[in-house]
Amino acid sequence: MASEALIELRNSAIPDIEALAKPTLEERGRQRFCSALRRYAIQDLPEMLRTDYEDRVRPRLAARGDAPGDALEIERAMKGEASYRFYSSVRYNAQEMCFLSVQDSIERALPEMIDVARDAAARNPAGGSLRLDPSLEMPRYLTALDVHLTPGCFHSEWIADDVAQGAVVSLGARVFSATMNHRSWGGVARVISRWIKHERPDFRPLRILDLGTSSGKNLMPYVEAFPGVEAHGVDLAAPLLRWGHAVAEHEGIPIHFSQQNAESLDFPDGHFDLIVSSFFFHEIPVKATRSVLSECRRLLRPGGMMVHQELPATGLVDAWEDYFWNWDTDNNNEPFYTAFRAQDPIALMDQAGFDVARGFARILPDVNAYPDRHGAFDWDEPGRPRHGKGGWYVFGSSIA
């Protein structure tokens, strides 16, 4: 159990587990450098790379009768270019360094973190719960590599009641995205919940399910958007769930976390009004995607809906944007990225039993642009903001 002194210090029934890792001055400086480097790699360098392609590489290819027409041909053209090698090297190392930069402070605070997580699971003062399944088999697509270049991936456990990977993923994501706490996250949920409220003002979900919830950072805003909703988050990784449960209990947000494979869930038919996910499907094989969508169809009640935030499908973007997104397939330990994006989301939902006429795949404007600039985000609108730059790509459907 966490010490009473610590509880009193944090002025909360459950201490803030996120505040326990205290980086030194040098560690904080390193983290800020990693944030800046990663921002440069993901925002500035891609523009440099495209300029080099448009101004130098493509004219050279055109002069000899070549004209790359799709992402694969652009990739072949750029693979040996110095601009691409520089971009790729910086982006890869920046990604890896973000997670490495938090490990020392986590290791120092880990015993105290585990105490806090145990206390949260024992007392549940916010009314949430944590249900783990030590016998759950981890699929090979999770265990074969360190997804996102995260050391140890998501699921690894080193000691009893371990939260180390939850801390690495969550605190590393702060560095990764240059945000300071979980309240800076959840932008996806805020965009989607605002869109749902505008499109279906009478929609009042009683139960919501978040697939691949990780630490629940994109589930908490739904609870705030729909007061009184019973919120469930499922994930394969016990350390992430322990961590997320402790965060939610500290914040006073009741969430029911359970360790399950989204391909086969133990909830009864028609149990949920709203099913959501954030950056989930591109992490699993297409075969698993089909199973998960079939589960969504089984679990949605009449009148319910699902909205999944993802990366835009290949058929909805131009060749350069397609090329840009596919970098992660070979370089970020996300081998299913390209295969998932090559699918037609409407066809996938049709195969899972959803009505094609009720399906959608679209860019939702960021919260400050909706609904006033809604029309500017249509697929055929000139200058449409790209996913991740003013908008979020989502696909989903609903049950009549």
XYZ file of C-alpha atoms in Angstrom:
400
model
C 0.000 0.000 0.000
C 1.182 3.520 -0.745
C 2.298 5.413 2.333
C -0.202 7.692 4.079
C 2.354 10.493 3.884
C 2.462 10.190 0.107
C -1.326 10.165 -0.124
C -1.508 13.303 2.032
C 1.214 14.976 -0.024
C -0.683 14.427 -3.268
C -3.990 15.469 -1.679
C -5.800 12.634 -3.426
C -7.292 9.266 -2.509
C -4.808 7.798 -4.974
C -1.481 9.596 -5.569
C -0.607 10.811 -9.032
C 1.463 7.939 -10.396
C 2.596 10.105 -13.294
C 4.310 12.536 -10.917
C 6.467 9.928 -9.196
C 9.169 9.829 -11.864
C 11.316 12.848 -11.104
C 13.915 13.464 -13.806
C 17.110 15.210 -12.858
C 18.021 18.510 -14.485
C 20.177 16.658 -17.000
C 17.438 14.116 -17.726
C 14.857 16.845 -18.246
C 17.200 18.625 -20.618
C 17.661 15.418 -22.559
C 13.898 14.910 -22.745
C 13.364 18.423 -24.069
C 16.045 17.877 -26.671
C 14.371 14.611 -27.733
C 11.004 16.380 -28.002
C 12.489 19.081 -30.205
C 14.354 16.582 -32.370
C 11.280 14.422 -32.840
C 9.151 17.463 -33.716
C 11.764 18.504 -36.275
C 11.858 14.969 -37.703
C 8.088 14.658 -38.069
C 7.177 18.215 -39.095
C 10.082 20.001 -40.786
C 12.060 17.205 -42.395
C 9.108 15.722 -44.366
C 8.611 19.105 -46.039
C 12.292 19.236 -46.867
C 12.096 15.741 -48.286
C 9.098 16.557 -50.468
C 10.750 19.722 -51.760
C 13.824 17.719 -52.725
C 11.638 15.192 -54.517
C 9.608 17.792 -56.405
C 12.511 20.100 -57.307
C 15.313 17.644 -57.989
C 14.399 13.946 -58.022
C 11.181 13.973 -60.030
C 12.525 16.271 -62.801
C 15.578 14.031 -63.110
C 13.350 10.967 -63.434
C 11.069 12.712 -65.925
C 14.077 13.604 -68.086
C 14.747 9.919 -68.581
C 11.102 8.987 -69.099
C 10.203 7.824 -65.582
C 7.172 9.122 -63.723
C 6.504 7.554 -60.275
C 2.776 7.005 -60.019
C 2.321 5.457 -56.585
C 3.906 5.262 -53.156
C 6.012 2.214 -53.963
C 7.541 3.877 -57.023
C 8.275 7.033 -55.030
C 9.889 4.891 -52.344
C 12.146 3.229 -54.901
C 13.104 6.601 -56.318
C 13.936 8.116 -52.927
C 15.541 5.150 -51.176
C 19.103 5.962 -52.175
C 18.844 9.749 -51.953
C 20.870 11.530 -49.270
C 17.813 13.588 -48.276
C 15.819 10.440 -47.546
C 18.668 8.756 -45.668
C 19.124 11.840 -43.491
C 15.379 12.176 -42.843
C 14.959 8.500 -42.019
C 17.986 8.344 -39.725
C 16.924 11.395 -37.723
C 13.328 10.230 -37.436
C 14.296 6.696 -36.375
C 16.724 7.842 -33.709
C 14.401 10.547 -32.416
C 11.634 7.966 -31.999
C 13.903 5.600 -30.081
C 15.431 8.324 -27.930
C 12.068 9.610 -26.663
C 11.369 6.371 -24.812
C 14.968 5.860 -23.688
C 15.023 9.357 -22.184
C 12.501 8.468 -19.439
C 13.873 5.113 -18.336
C 16.318 6.239 -15.632
C 13.737 8.241 -13.685
C 11.220 5.397 -14.029
C 13.661 2.833 -12.663
C 14.321 4.985 -9.594
C 10.603 5.443 -8.894
C 9.366 1.988 -9.917
C 8.856 0.494 -6.415
C 6.739 3.479 -5.409
C 4.817 3.333 -8.700
C 3.983 -0.323 -8.113
C 2.747 0.504 -4.600
C 0.440 3.187 -5.965
C -0.941 0.907 -8.683
C -1.574 -1.860 -6.128
C -3.346 0.595 -3.848
C -5.545 1.812 -6.703
C -6.492 -1.764 -7.649
C -7.287 -2.655 -4.037
C -9.439 0.373 -3.223
C -10.890 1.750 -6.482
C -12.053 5.002 -4.843
C -13.302 6.448 -8.155
C -15.464 3.397 -8.810
C -13.445 1.887 -11.632
C -11.932 -1.579 -11.748
C -8.958 -3.567 -13.036
C -9.435 -7.117 -14.323
C -6.311 -8.981 -15.443
C -5.911 -12.432 -17.002
C -2.444 -13.920 -16.392
C -3.334 -16.892 -18.613
C -4.126 -14.737 -21.652
C -1.972 -15.778 -24.600
C -0.087 -12.911 -26.181
C -0.367 -12.987 -30.008
C 2.845 -13.143 -31.985
C 2.100 -9.815 -33.654
C 2.647 -8.236 -30.226
C 5.586 -10.281 -28.973
C 7.695 -10.532 -32.145
C 9.160 -7.023 -31.957
C 9.224 -3.793 -29.979
C 6.335 -1.893 -31.564
C 7.054 1.830 -32.058
C 10.669 1.065 -31.091
C 9.470 1.024 -27.474
C 12.016 -0.967 -25.441
C 10.213 -4.033 -24.123
C 7.115 -3.260 -26.186
C 3.847 -2.893 -24.247
C 3.297 -6.238 -22.570
C 6.617 -7.183 -20.943
C 6.630 -7.720 -17.182
C 9.805 -8.001 -15.135
C 8.487 -8.248 -11.553
C 5.155 -8.799 -9.810
C 2.481 -6.182 -10.516
C 4.853 -4.446 -12.905
C 3.947 -1.025 -14.336
C 7.316 -0.263 -15.933
C 6.093 -0.568 -19.519
C 3.033 1.519 -18.696
C 5.357 4.218 -17.418
C 7.717 3.981 -20.403
C 4.865 4.186 -22.911
C 2.991 6.979 -21.139
C 5.890 9.146 -19.995
C 7.777 8.465 -23.225
C 4.699 9.640 -25.117
C 4.914 12.958 -23.266
C 8.387 13.446 -24.671
C 7.285 12.042 -28.024
C 4.444 14.552 -28.374
C 5.963 17.374 -26.284
C 3.058 17.353 -23.809
C 3.331 17.462 -20.060
C 0.486 15.281 -18.742
C -2.462 13.142 -19.779
C -4.796 16.133 -19.848
C -2.848 17.352 -22.860
C -3.711 14.071 -24.585
C -7.111 12.823 -25.671
C -7.427 15.146 -28.660
C -8.852 12.284 -30.706
C -11.605 11.649 -28.178
C -12.472 15.331 -27.933
C -12.778 15.618 -31.713
C -14.906 12.478 -32.055
C -17.172 13.180 -29.080
C -17.819 16.730 -30.301
C -18.636 15.406 -33.776
C -21.012 12.779 -32.359
C -22.805 15.370 -30.254
C -23.246 17.647 -33.260
C -24.367 14.910 -35.658
C -26.517 13.006 -33.155
C -27.557 15.459 -30.431
C -29.970 12.932 -28.899
C -27.348 10.175 -28.630
C -26.808 9.229 -24.981
C -24.485 6.225 -24.708
C -24.906 4.134 -21.570
C -21.796 2.000 -22.159
C -18.663 2.725 -24.164
C -15.820 0.392 -25.135
C -12.301 1.532 -26.104
C -10.273 -1.072 -28.012
C -6.510 -1.150 -27.510
C -7.023 1.392 -24.761
C -3.377 1.390 -23.604
C -3.426 3.605 -20.495
C -6.883 4.977 -21.282
C -5.712 8.454 -22.278
C -8.165 8.552 -25.188
C -10.981 7.032 -23.157
C -11.071 9.530 -20.275
C -12.353 12.456 -22.396
C -15.356 10.361 -23.506
C -16.346 9.931 -19.866
C -16.160 13.691 -19.461
C -18.108 14.265 -22.710
C -20.907 11.817 -21.822
C -21.488 12.140 -18.054
C -22.668 8.950 -16.416
C -21.461 6.627 -19.184
C -20.076 3.257 -18.070
C -16.602 3.169 -19.623
C -14.631 0.033 -20.480
C -11.118 -0.172 -21.885
C -9.487 -3.395 -23.118
C -5.875 -4.098 -23.975
C -3.463 -7.029 -24.112
C -0.808 -5.370 -21.962
C -1.208 -5.697 -18.192
C 1.441 -3.046 -17.325
C -0.410 -0.439 -19.396
C -3.727 -1.334 -17.777
C -2.312 -1.149 -14.240
C -0.830 2.237 -15.045
C -3.991 3.560 -16.706
C -6.176 2.359 -13.858
C -4.002 4.201 -11.312
C -4.174 7.394 -13.398
C -7.961 7.159 -13.753
C -8.499 6.506 -10.045
C -6.299 9.483 -9.165
C -8.308 11.679 -11.518
C -11.614 10.422 -10.115
C -12.692 8.970 -13.460
C -14.379 5.540 -13.153
C -13.082 3.255 -15.908
C -13.276 -0.529 -16.038
C -10.012 -1.838 -17.470
C -9.750 -5.476 -18.545
C -6.965 -7.513 -20.130
C -8.462 -9.070 -23.244
C -7.746 -9.716 -26.896
C -10.094 -7.537 -28.948
C -10.508 -10.389 -31.442
C -12.560 -12.321 -28.866
C -14.090 -10.401 -25.976
C -16.106 -11.750 -23.065
C -18.843 -9.101 -23.067
C -22.401 -10.191 -23.980
C -24.047 -9.428 -27.327
C -25.386 -5.895 -27.764
C -23.627 -4.669 -24.635
C -22.312 -1.315 -25.890
C -23.787 1.866 -27.325
C -20.449 3.273 -28.526
C -17.241 1.485 -29.529
C -14.118 3.523 -30.256
C -10.386 3.127 -30.790
C -7.377 5.341 -31.472
C -4.399 4.289 -33.623
C -5.239 0.625 -33.045
C -6.009 -1.242 -36.266
C -2.749 -0.514 -38.068
C -0.949 -2.365 -35.252
C -2.590 -5.723 -35.978
C -2.774 -8.009 -39.051
C -5.658 -7.529 -41.470
C -6.968 -10.983 -40.509
C -7.181 -9.804 -36.895
C -8.841 -6.568 -38.043
C -11.655 -8.579 -39.592
C -12.152 -10.486 -36.341
C -12.196 -7.290 -34.292
C -14.768 -5.618 -36.551
C -16.965 -8.725 -36.324
C -16.751 -8.419 -32.541
C -17.762 -4.771 -32.815
C -20.834 -5.795 -34.806
C -21.733 -8.405 -32.185
C -21.273 -6.048 -29.268
C -23.158 -3.014 -30.587
C -26.776 -2.650 -29.590
C -29.449 -1.302 -31.987
C -28.950 2.437 -32.280
C -25.288 2.127 -31.331
C -22.302 3.312 -33.323
C -18.565 2.764 -33.649
C -15.937 5.356 -34.570
C -12.310 4.329 -35.064
C -9.593 6.926 -35.464
C -6.888 5.623 -37.762
C -4.449 6.426 -40.538
C -6.077 7.356 -43.853
C -6.596 4.552 -46.330
C -4.375 4.429 -49.405
C -7.321 4.979 -51.736
C -8.171 8.296 -50.072
C -4.822 10.072 -50.337
C -2.390 11.078 -53.083
C 0.780 9.124 -53.856
C 3.111 11.336 -51.800
C 0.949 11.251 -48.671
C 0.658 7.497 -49.092
C 4.455 7.276 -49.289
C 4.818 9.444 -46.176
C 2.539 7.248 -44.049
C 4.166 4.008 -45.136
C 7.543 4.932 -43.637
C 6.533 3.286 -40.355
C 6.059 -0.125 -41.957
C 9.770 -0.696 -42.485
C 11.252 1.704 -39.955
C 9.068 1.852 -36.842
C 8.364 -1.825 -36.108
C 4.787 -1.560 -37.385
C 4.774 -4.238 -40.119
C 0.990 -4.172 -40.723
C 0.812 -0.436 -41.415
C 0.775 -0.589 -45.217
C -1.423 -3.687 -45.448
C -4.099 -2.148 -43.243
C -4.059 1.170 -45.079
C -4.462 -0.668 -48.396
C -7.889 -1.915 -47.287
C -11.180 -0.237 -48.133
C -12.661 0.446 -44.675
C -16.219 0.342 -46.005
C -15.579 -3.103 -47.502
C -14.036 -4.323 -44.234
C -17.118 -3.212 -42.307
C -19.384 -4.786 -44.907
C -17.580 -8.124 -44.420
C -18.139 -7.779 -40.671
C -21.903 -7.425 -41.139
C -22.366 -3.659 -41.092
C -24.734 -1.922 -43.522
C -22.635 -0.343 -46.293
C -25.000 2.628 -46.490
C -24.289 3.484 -42.850
C -20.503 3.294 -43.128
C -18.207 6.320 -43.321
C -14.521 7.155 -43.755
C -13.666 10.825 -43.397
C -11.454 13.525 -41.947
C -12.891 15.216 -38.865
C -11.759 18.789 -38.230
C -9.880 19.501 -35.036
C -12.036 20.799 -32.197
C -11.457 24.480 -32.963
C -12.580 24.086 -36.593
C -15.820 22.141 -36.093
C -18.570 22.606 -37.091
C -17.819 26.044 -38.590
C -15.316 24.798 -41.198
C -16.791 21.340 -41.620
C -17.101 21.552 -45.412
C -13.421 22.363 -45.849
C -12.509 18.832 -44.755
C -14.277 16.894 -47.529
C -11.972 14.534 -49.422
C -12.301 16.434 -52.707
C -11.937 19.892 -51.155
C -8.819 21.724 -52.462
C -6.312 22.316 -49.685
C -8.000 19.848 -47.346
C -5.959 19.599 -44.125
C -4.001 16.384 -43.864
C -4.611 13.863 -41.118
C -2.525 14.991 -38.160
C -2.377 18.571 -39.421
C -5.719 20.066 -38.498
C -7.845 16.964 -38.852
C -8.256 13.331 -37.841
C -9.137 10.420 -40.097
C -11.924 8.184 -38.788
C -13.993 5.328 -40.100
C -17.019 3.620 -38.617
C -20.661 2.709 -38.877
C -23.837 2.433 -36.869
C -26.655 -0.014 -36.205
C -30.188 0.938 -37.204
